[in-house]
Amino acid sequence: MHTIDIPTNFNWNTDPHPLTPLPATVPAEPDLTQAAGAALLSECLRDGLQGITAYPSLESMTRYVELLGDFGVTYATVGIFPGDAGAISSTIKDLLAFLREEVPAIVPSVLTPCTLPALNWTAECKEIHPALESVVFMG
């Protein structure tokens, strides 16, 4: 594999401990055989919704995931535990049902804090879409 010598230390908050050194080089672009096995992941329905003034409608999100599927995206994070059983939770669950029925090629995921209410919500989501994956985090 070829490497390109470019600086990589642009993070001024890095841990200077010698057991956690930054890499000296960044690997070159993957070759065709490596790229052939790549899967595309969309984080837009989670990260892309931070700081918005209004949550998107179910219709706009279903159209968006259809386009993701047409583009070849195979994984999509569709939300994070909203903290209650309100409209956002309902929209995420409706989107999961839509993905299960209309875009089965996309594997959805949700982010879940490691709390009992959040884990219960994730279990409810998994009942709606059995292929659902969850990233459980502490914090």
PDB file of C-alpha atoms in Angstrom:
ATOM      1  CA  MET A   1       0.000   0.000   0.000  1.00  0.00           C
ATOM      2  CA  HIS A   2       1.287   3.469  -0.875  1.00  0.00           C
ATOM      3  CA  THR A   3       1.310   6.230   1.687  1.00  0.00           C
ATOM      4  CA  ILE A   4       1.271   9.969   1.338  1.00  0.00           C
ATOM      5  CA  ASP A   5       3.361  12.042   3.711  1.00  0.00           C
ATOM      6  CA  ILE A   6       1.012  14.776   4.847  1.00  0.00           C
ATOM      7  CA  PRO A   7       0.626  16.263   8.303  1.00  0.00           C
ATOM      8  CA  THR A   8      -2.102  14.644  10.369  1.00  0.00           C
ATOM      9  CA  ASN A   9      -1.953  16.512  13.656  1.00  0.00           C
ATOM     10  CA  PHE A  10      -4.634  19.152  13.314  1.00  0.00           C
ATOM     11  CA  ASN A  11      -6.226  18.366  16.677  1.00  0.00           C
ATOM     12  CA  TRP A  12      -4.865  20.602  19.412  1.00  0.00           C
ATOM     13  CA  ASN A  13      -6.662  18.501  22.037  1.00  0.00           C
ATOM     14  CA  THR A  14      -4.832  15.255  21.327  1.00  0.00           C
ATOM     15  CA  ASP A  15      -3.479  13.084  24.052  1.00  0.00           C
ATOM     16  CA  PRO A  16       0.323  13.551  24.070  1.00  0.00           C
ATOM     17  CA  HIS A  17       0.831  10.221  25.848  1.00  0.00           C
ATOM     18  CA  PRO A  18       3.445   8.105  24.006  1.00  0.00           C
ATOM     19  CA  LEU A  19       1.096   5.090  23.911  1.00  0.00           C
ATOM     20  CA  THR A  20      -1.383   7.042  21.757  1.00  0.00           C
ATOM     21  CA  PRO A  21       0.753   8.499  18.980  1.00  0.00           C
ATOM     22  CA  LEU A  22      -0.772  10.023  15.881  1.00  0.00           C
ATOM     23  CA  PRO A  23       0.062   8.295  12.614  1.00  0.00           C
ATOM     24  CA  ALA A  24       2.961   9.795  10.717  1.00  0.00           C
ATOM     25  CA  THR A  25       1.305   9.205   7.338  1.00  0.00           C
ATOM     26  CA  VAL A  26      -2.161   8.699   5.916  1.00  0.00           C
ATOM     27  CA  PRO A  27      -2.787   5.670   3.682  1.00  0.00           C
ATOM     28  CA  ALA A  28      -3.328   6.361  -0.013  1.00  0.00           C
ATOM     29  CA  GLU A  29      -6.727   5.889  -1.638  1.00  0.00           C
ATOM     30  CA  PRO A  30      -7.963   2.280  -1.693  1.00  0.00           C
ATOM     31  CA  ASP A  31      -7.398   0.214  -4.787  1.00  0.00           C
ATOM     32  CA  LEU A  32     -10.363  -1.120  -6.799  1.00  0.00           C
ATOM     33  CA  THR A  33     -10.578  -4.423  -4.928  1.00  0.00           C
ATOM     34  CA  GLN A  34     -10.665  -2.598  -1.581  1.00  0.00           C
ATOM     35  CA  ALA A  35     -13.237  -0.077  -2.799  1.00  0.00           C
ATOM     36  CA  ALA A  36     -15.471  -2.841  -4.193  1.00  0.00           C
ATOM     37  CA  GLY A  37     -16.222  -4.030  -0.669  1.00  0.00           C
ATOM     38  CA  ALA A  38     -17.085  -0.587   0.698  1.00  0.00           C
ATOM     39  CA  ALA A  39     -20.521   0.098   2.153  1.00  0.00           C
ATOM     40  CA  LEU A  40     -22.044   3.565   2.260  1.00  0.00           C
ATOM     41  CA  LEU A  41     -23.420   4.915   5.537  1.00  0.00           C
ATOM     42  CA  SER A  42     -25.585   8.010   5.814  1.00  0.00           C
ATOM     43  CA  GLU A  43     -25.613   9.926   9.096  1.00  0.00           C
ATOM     44  CA  CYS A  44     -27.761  12.725   7.650  1.00  0.00           C
ATOM     45  CA  LEU A  45     -30.972  11.847   9.499  1.00  0.00           C
ATOM     46  CA  ARG A  46     -29.159  12.207  12.793  1.00  0.00           C
ATOM     47  CA  ASP A  47     -26.139  14.486  12.473  1.00  0.00           C
ATOM     48  CA  GLY A  48     -27.760  16.533   9.727  1.00  0.00           C
ATOM     49  CA  LEU A  49     -30.700  17.403  11.975  1.00  0.00           C
ATOM     50  CA  GLN A  50     -28.735  19.108  14.729  1.00  0.00           C
ATOM     51  CA  GLY A  51     -29.558  22.774  15.174  1.00  0.00           C
ATOM     52  CA  ILE A  52     -32.603  22.766  12.893  1.00  0.00           C
ATOM     53  CA  THR A  53     -35.662  24.892  13.650  1.00  0.00           C
ATOM     54  CA  ALA A  54     -38.212  22.169  12.835  1.00  0.00           C
ATOM     55  CA  TYR A  55     -37.999  18.389  12.554  1.00  0.00           C
ATOM     56  CA  PRO A  56     -38.629  17.200   8.967  1.00  0.00           C
ATOM     57  CA  SER A  57     -41.921  15.586   8.033  1.00  0.00           C
ATOM     58  CA  LEU A  58     -42.187  11.840   7.614  1.00  0.00           C
ATOM     59  CA  GLU A  59     -42.915  12.390   3.922  1.00  0.00           C
ATOM     60  CA  SER A  60     -39.694  14.318   3.358  1.00  0.00           C
ATOM     61  CA  MET A  61     -37.645  11.727   5.253  1.00  0.00           C
ATOM     62  CA  THR A  62     -39.197   8.800   3.361  1.00  0.00           C
ATOM     63  CA  ARG A  63     -38.381  10.508   0.070  1.00  0.00           C
ATOM     64  CA  TYR A  64     -34.847  11.106   1.328  1.00  0.00           C
ATOM     65  CA  VAL A  65     -34.273   7.438   2.242  1.00  0.00           C
ATOM     66  CA  GLU A  66     -35.648   6.380  -1.144  1.00  0.00           C
ATOM     67  CA  LEU A  67     -32.999   8.582  -2.748  1.00  0.00           C
ATOM     68  CA  LEU A  68     -30.339   7.121  -0.438  1.00  0.00           C
ATOM     69  CA  GLY A  69     -31.367   3.652  -1.607  1.00  0.00           C
ATOM     70  CA  ASP A  70     -31.224   4.731  -5.255  1.00  0.00           C
ATOM     71  CA  PHE A  71     -27.725   6.099  -4.624  1.00  0.00           C
ATOM     72  CA  GLY A  72     -26.554   2.782  -3.155  1.00  0.00           C
ATOM     73  CA  VAL A  73     -26.425   3.660   0.531  1.00  0.00           C
ATOM     74  CA  THR A  74     -26.704   0.454   2.548  1.00  0.00           C
ATOM     75  CA  TYR A  75     -26.719   1.812   6.119  1.00  0.00           C
ATOM     76  CA  ALA A  76     -28.504   4.851   7.524  1.00  0.00           C
ATOM     77  CA  THR A  77     -28.629   6.228  11.042  1.00  0.00           C
ATOM     78  CA  VAL A  78     -32.211   7.432  11.360  1.00  0.00           C
ATOM     79  CA  GLY A  79     -32.267   8.947  14.821  1.00  0.00           C
ATOM     80  CA  ILE A  80     -31.291   9.066  18.425  1.00  0.00           C
ATOM     81  CA  PHE A  81     -33.446   8.319  21.454  1.00  0.00           C
ATOM     82  CA  PRO A  82     -35.605  11.458  21.725  1.00  0.00           C
ATOM     83  CA  GLY A  83     -36.206  11.181  25.460  1.00  0.00           C
ATOM     84  CA  ASP A  84     -39.981  10.789  25.336  1.00  0.00           C
ATOM     85  CA  ALA A  85     -42.793   9.158  23.384  1.00  0.00           C
ATOM     86  CA  GLY A  86     -43.648  12.327  21.473  1.00  0.00           C
ATOM     87  CA  ALA A  87     -43.803  13.248  17.815  1.00  0.00           C
ATOM     88  CA  ILE A  88     -40.109  12.669  17.086  1.00  0.00           C
ATOM     89  CA  SER A  89     -40.254   9.140  18.485  1.00  0.00           C
ATOM     90  CA  SER A  90     -43.360   8.431  16.403  1.00  0.00           C
ATOM     91  CA  THR A  91     -41.726   9.821  13.267  1.00  0.00           C
ATOM     92  CA  ILE A  92     -38.607   7.682  13.763  1.00  0.00           C
ATOM     93  CA  LYS A  93     -40.741   4.576  14.302  1.00  0.00           C
ATOM     94  CA  ASP A  94     -42.860   5.352  11.226  1.00  0.00           C
ATOM     95  CA  LEU A  95     -39.673   5.823   9.215  1.00  0.00           C
ATOM     96  CA  LEU A  96     -38.408   2.440  10.427  1.00  0.00           C
ATOM     97  CA  ALA A  97     -41.657   0.802   9.280  1.00  0.00           C
ATOM     98  CA  PHE A  98     -41.283   2.514   5.899  1.00  0.00           C
ATOM     99  CA  LEU A  99     -37.696   1.296   5.557  1.00  0.00           C
ATOM    100  CA  ARG A 100     -38.743  -2.253   6.459  1.00  0.00           C
ATOM    101  CA  GLU A 101     -41.483  -2.309   3.816  1.00  0.00           C
ATOM    102  CA  GLU A 102     -40.221  -0.025   1.033  1.00  0.00           C
ATOM    103  CA  VAL A 103     -36.410   0.168   1.242  1.00  0.00           C
ATOM    104  CA  PRO A 104     -35.287  -3.165   2.721  1.00  0.00           C
ATOM    105  CA  ALA A 105     -31.778  -2.819   1.252  1.00  0.00           C
ATOM    106  CA  ILE A 106     -30.961  -0.106   3.809  1.00  0.00           C
ATOM    107  CA  VAL A 107     -30.066  -1.300   7.303  1.00  0.00           C
ATOM    108  CA  PRO A 108     -31.199   1.372   9.767  1.00  0.00           C
ATOM    109  CA  SER A 109     -29.495   2.273  13.005  1.00  0.00           C
ATOM    110  CA  VAL A 110     -30.283   4.462  15.996  1.00  0.00           C
ATOM    111  CA  LEU A 111     -28.123   5.916  18.724  1.00  0.00           C
ATOM    112  CA  THR A 112     -29.109   4.911  22.212  1.00  0.00           C
ATOM    113  CA  PRO A 113     -27.871   6.185  25.567  1.00  0.00           C
ATOM    114  CA  CYS A 114     -27.315   3.373  28.035  1.00  0.00           C
ATOM    115  CA  THR A 115     -30.412   4.061  30.129  1.00  0.00           C
ATOM    116  CA  LEU A 116     -33.395   1.798  30.719  1.00  0.00           C
ATOM    117  CA  PRO A 117     -35.929   4.086  28.957  1.00  0.00           C
ATOM    118  CA  ALA A 118     -33.619   4.454  25.943  1.00  0.00           C
ATOM    119  CA  LEU A 119     -32.939   0.724  25.731  1.00  0.00           C
ATOM    120  CA  ASN A 120     -36.673  -0.005  25.971  1.00  0.00           C
ATOM    121  CA  TRP A 121     -37.312   2.488  23.157  1.00  0.00           C
ATOM    122  CA  THR A 122     -34.647   0.775  21.049  1.00  0.00           C
ATOM    123  CA  ALA A 123     -36.275  -2.613  21.692  1.00  0.00           C
ATOM    124  CA  GLU A 124     -39.597  -1.145  20.477  1.00  0.00           C
ATOM    125  CA  CYS A 125     -37.833   0.139  17.354  1.00  0.00           C
ATOM    126  CA  LYS A 126     -36.255  -3.295  16.794  1.00  0.00           C
ATOM    127  CA  GLU A 127     -39.732  -4.863  16.886  1.00  0.00           C
ATOM    128  CA  ILE A 128     -40.733  -2.510  14.065  1.00  0.00           C
ATOM    129  CA  HIS A 129     -37.603  -3.190  11.975  1.00  0.00           C
ATOM    130  CA  PRO A 130     -35.858  -6.452  12.952  1.00  0.00           C
ATOM    131  CA  ALA A 131     -32.669  -5.533  11.028  1.00  0.00           C
ATOM    132  CA  LEU A 132     -32.213  -2.380  13.143  1.00  0.00           C
ATOM    133  CA  GLU A 133     -28.763  -1.885  14.621  1.00  0.00           C
ATOM    134  CA  SER A 134     -28.093   0.319  17.619  1.00  0.00           C
ATOM    135  CA  VAL A 135     -25.040   2.158  18.827  1.00  0.00           C
ATOM    136  CA  VAL A 136     -25.360   2.199  22.619  1.00  0.00           C
ATOM    137  CA  PHE A 137     -23.243   4.790  24.364  1.00  0.00           C
ATOM    138  CA  MET A 138     -22.501   6.063  27.851  1.00  0.00           C
ATOM    139  CA  GLY A 139     -22.643   9.749  28.399  1.00  0.00           C
TER     140      GLY A 139
END
